[in-house]
Coordinates of C-alpha atoms in Angstrom, one line a residue:
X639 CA 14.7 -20.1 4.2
X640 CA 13.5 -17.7 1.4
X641 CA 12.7 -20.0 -1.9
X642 CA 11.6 -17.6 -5.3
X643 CA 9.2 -19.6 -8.1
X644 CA 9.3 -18.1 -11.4
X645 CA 7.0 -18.2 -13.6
X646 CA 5.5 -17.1 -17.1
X647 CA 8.3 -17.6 -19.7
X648 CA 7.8 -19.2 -23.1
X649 CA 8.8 -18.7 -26.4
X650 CA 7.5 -15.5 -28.7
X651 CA 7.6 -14.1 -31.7
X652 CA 9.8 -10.7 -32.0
X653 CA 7.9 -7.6 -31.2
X654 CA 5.6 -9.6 -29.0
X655 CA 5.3 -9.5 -24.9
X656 CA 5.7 -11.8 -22.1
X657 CA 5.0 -11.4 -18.2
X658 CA 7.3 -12.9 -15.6
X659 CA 6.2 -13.3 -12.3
X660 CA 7.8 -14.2 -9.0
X661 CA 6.7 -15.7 -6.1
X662 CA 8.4 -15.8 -2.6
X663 CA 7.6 -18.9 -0.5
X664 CA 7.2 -15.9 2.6
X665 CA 6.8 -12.1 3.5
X666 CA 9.8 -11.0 2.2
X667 CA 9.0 -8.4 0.2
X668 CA 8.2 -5.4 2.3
X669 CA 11.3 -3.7 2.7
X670 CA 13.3 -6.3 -0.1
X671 CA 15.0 -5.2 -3.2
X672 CA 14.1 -7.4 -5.6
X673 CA 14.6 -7.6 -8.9
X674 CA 15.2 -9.8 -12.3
X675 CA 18.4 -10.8 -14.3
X676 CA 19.1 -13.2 -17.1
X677 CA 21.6 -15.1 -18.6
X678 CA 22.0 -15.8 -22.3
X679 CA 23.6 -18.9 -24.4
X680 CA 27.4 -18.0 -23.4
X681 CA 27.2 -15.2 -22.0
X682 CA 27.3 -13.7 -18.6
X683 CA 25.0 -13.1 -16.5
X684 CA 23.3 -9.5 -16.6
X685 CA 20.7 -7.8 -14.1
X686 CA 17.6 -6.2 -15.8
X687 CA 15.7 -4.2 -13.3
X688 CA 15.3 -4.0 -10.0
X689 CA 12.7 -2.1 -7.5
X690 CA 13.6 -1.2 -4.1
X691 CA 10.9 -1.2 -1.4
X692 CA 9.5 2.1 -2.3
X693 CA 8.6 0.9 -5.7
X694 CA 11.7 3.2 -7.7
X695 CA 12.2 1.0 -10.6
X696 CA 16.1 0.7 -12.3
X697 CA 16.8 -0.9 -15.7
X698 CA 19.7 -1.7 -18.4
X699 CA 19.6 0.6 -21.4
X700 CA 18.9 -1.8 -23.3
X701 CA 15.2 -2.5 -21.9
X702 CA 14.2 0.9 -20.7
X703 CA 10.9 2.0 -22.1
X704 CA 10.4 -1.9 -23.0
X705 CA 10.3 -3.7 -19.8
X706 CA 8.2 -3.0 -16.5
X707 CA 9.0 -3.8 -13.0
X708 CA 6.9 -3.9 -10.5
X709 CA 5.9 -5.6 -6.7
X710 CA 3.2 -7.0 -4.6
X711 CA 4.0 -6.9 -1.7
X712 CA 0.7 -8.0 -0.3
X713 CA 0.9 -11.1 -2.6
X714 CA 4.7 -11.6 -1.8
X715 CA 5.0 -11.5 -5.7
X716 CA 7.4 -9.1 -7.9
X717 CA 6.7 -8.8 -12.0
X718 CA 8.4 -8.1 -15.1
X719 CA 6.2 -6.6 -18.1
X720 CA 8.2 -7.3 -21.1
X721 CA 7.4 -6.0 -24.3
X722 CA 8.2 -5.1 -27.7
X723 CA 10.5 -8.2 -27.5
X724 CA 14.0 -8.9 -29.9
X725 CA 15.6 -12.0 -30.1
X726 CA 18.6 -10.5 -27.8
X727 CA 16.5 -10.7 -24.8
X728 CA 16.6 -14.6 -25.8
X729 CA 17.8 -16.2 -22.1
X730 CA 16.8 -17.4 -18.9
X731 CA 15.2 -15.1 -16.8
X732 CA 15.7 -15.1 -12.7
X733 CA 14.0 -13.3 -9.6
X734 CA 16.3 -12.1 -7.1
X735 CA 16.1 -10.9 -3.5
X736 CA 18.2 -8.9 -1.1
X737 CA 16.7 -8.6 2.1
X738 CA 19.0 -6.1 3.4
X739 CA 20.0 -3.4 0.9
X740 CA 18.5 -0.7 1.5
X741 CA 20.5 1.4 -0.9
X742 CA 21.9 0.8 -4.1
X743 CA 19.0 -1.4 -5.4
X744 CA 19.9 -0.5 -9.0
X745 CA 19.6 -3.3 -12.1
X746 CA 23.3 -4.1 -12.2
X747 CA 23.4 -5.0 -8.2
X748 CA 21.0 -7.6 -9.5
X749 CA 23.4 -10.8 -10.3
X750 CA 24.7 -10.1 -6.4
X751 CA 21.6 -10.8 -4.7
X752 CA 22.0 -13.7 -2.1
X753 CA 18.6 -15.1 -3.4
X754 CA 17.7 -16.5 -6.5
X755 CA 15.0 -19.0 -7.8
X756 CA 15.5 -21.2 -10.6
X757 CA 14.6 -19.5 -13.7
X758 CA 11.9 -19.3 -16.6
X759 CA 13.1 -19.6 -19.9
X760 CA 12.5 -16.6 -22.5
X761 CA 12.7 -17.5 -26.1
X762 CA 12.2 -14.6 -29.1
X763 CA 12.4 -15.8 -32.6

């Protein structure tokens, strides 16, 4: 069973930076996508960024240039950099896993992956 722990959300000021991390209970990471979405106040859910397991990052328009992804495999950890911050990216923030796409591992596959872990609140005022 593949359980995800995120960590590092809180609240920020606006043009201020966070870093999310996730942590797989096991090796899962090697040849995973993984990746981060987030889900707003009334709103859907929306995938940010993913990295496949050659470390080829994909993002939303909206955070490219802002927001880094990036894996540990060795640590069984993925991250997301997030910076220059705007209260838009307000919402909870979720790891994701697919252990088996090995295509396609783009930011808006995200929200499909079978594995998710519970969240970490962002907050930008």
């Amino acid at each position: 069973h593949v359980q995800l722990v995120e960590s590092g959300g809180g609240s920020v000021q606006a043009g201020g930076s966070l870093r999310l991390s996730c942590r797989a209970n096991r090796t899962i990471y090697h040849d995973a996508c993984v990746g981060w979405l987030r889900q707003a106040s009334g709103k859907e859910r929306e995938g940010v960024a993913a990295i496949d397991k050659d470390g080829i990052a994909s993002y939303i328009d909206s955070v490219k240039g802002r927001f880094t992804v990036s894996r540990d495999n060795g640590n069984n950890t993925v991250n997301l950099m997030m910076n220059s911050l705007n209260p838009e990216d307000t919402a909870m923030y979720y790891c994701a896993a697919d252990l088996f796409r090995v295509t396609a591992c783009g930011a808006g596959y995200v929200p499909d992956f079978p594995y998710r872990g519970r969240g970490t609140q962002v907050t930008v005022s």
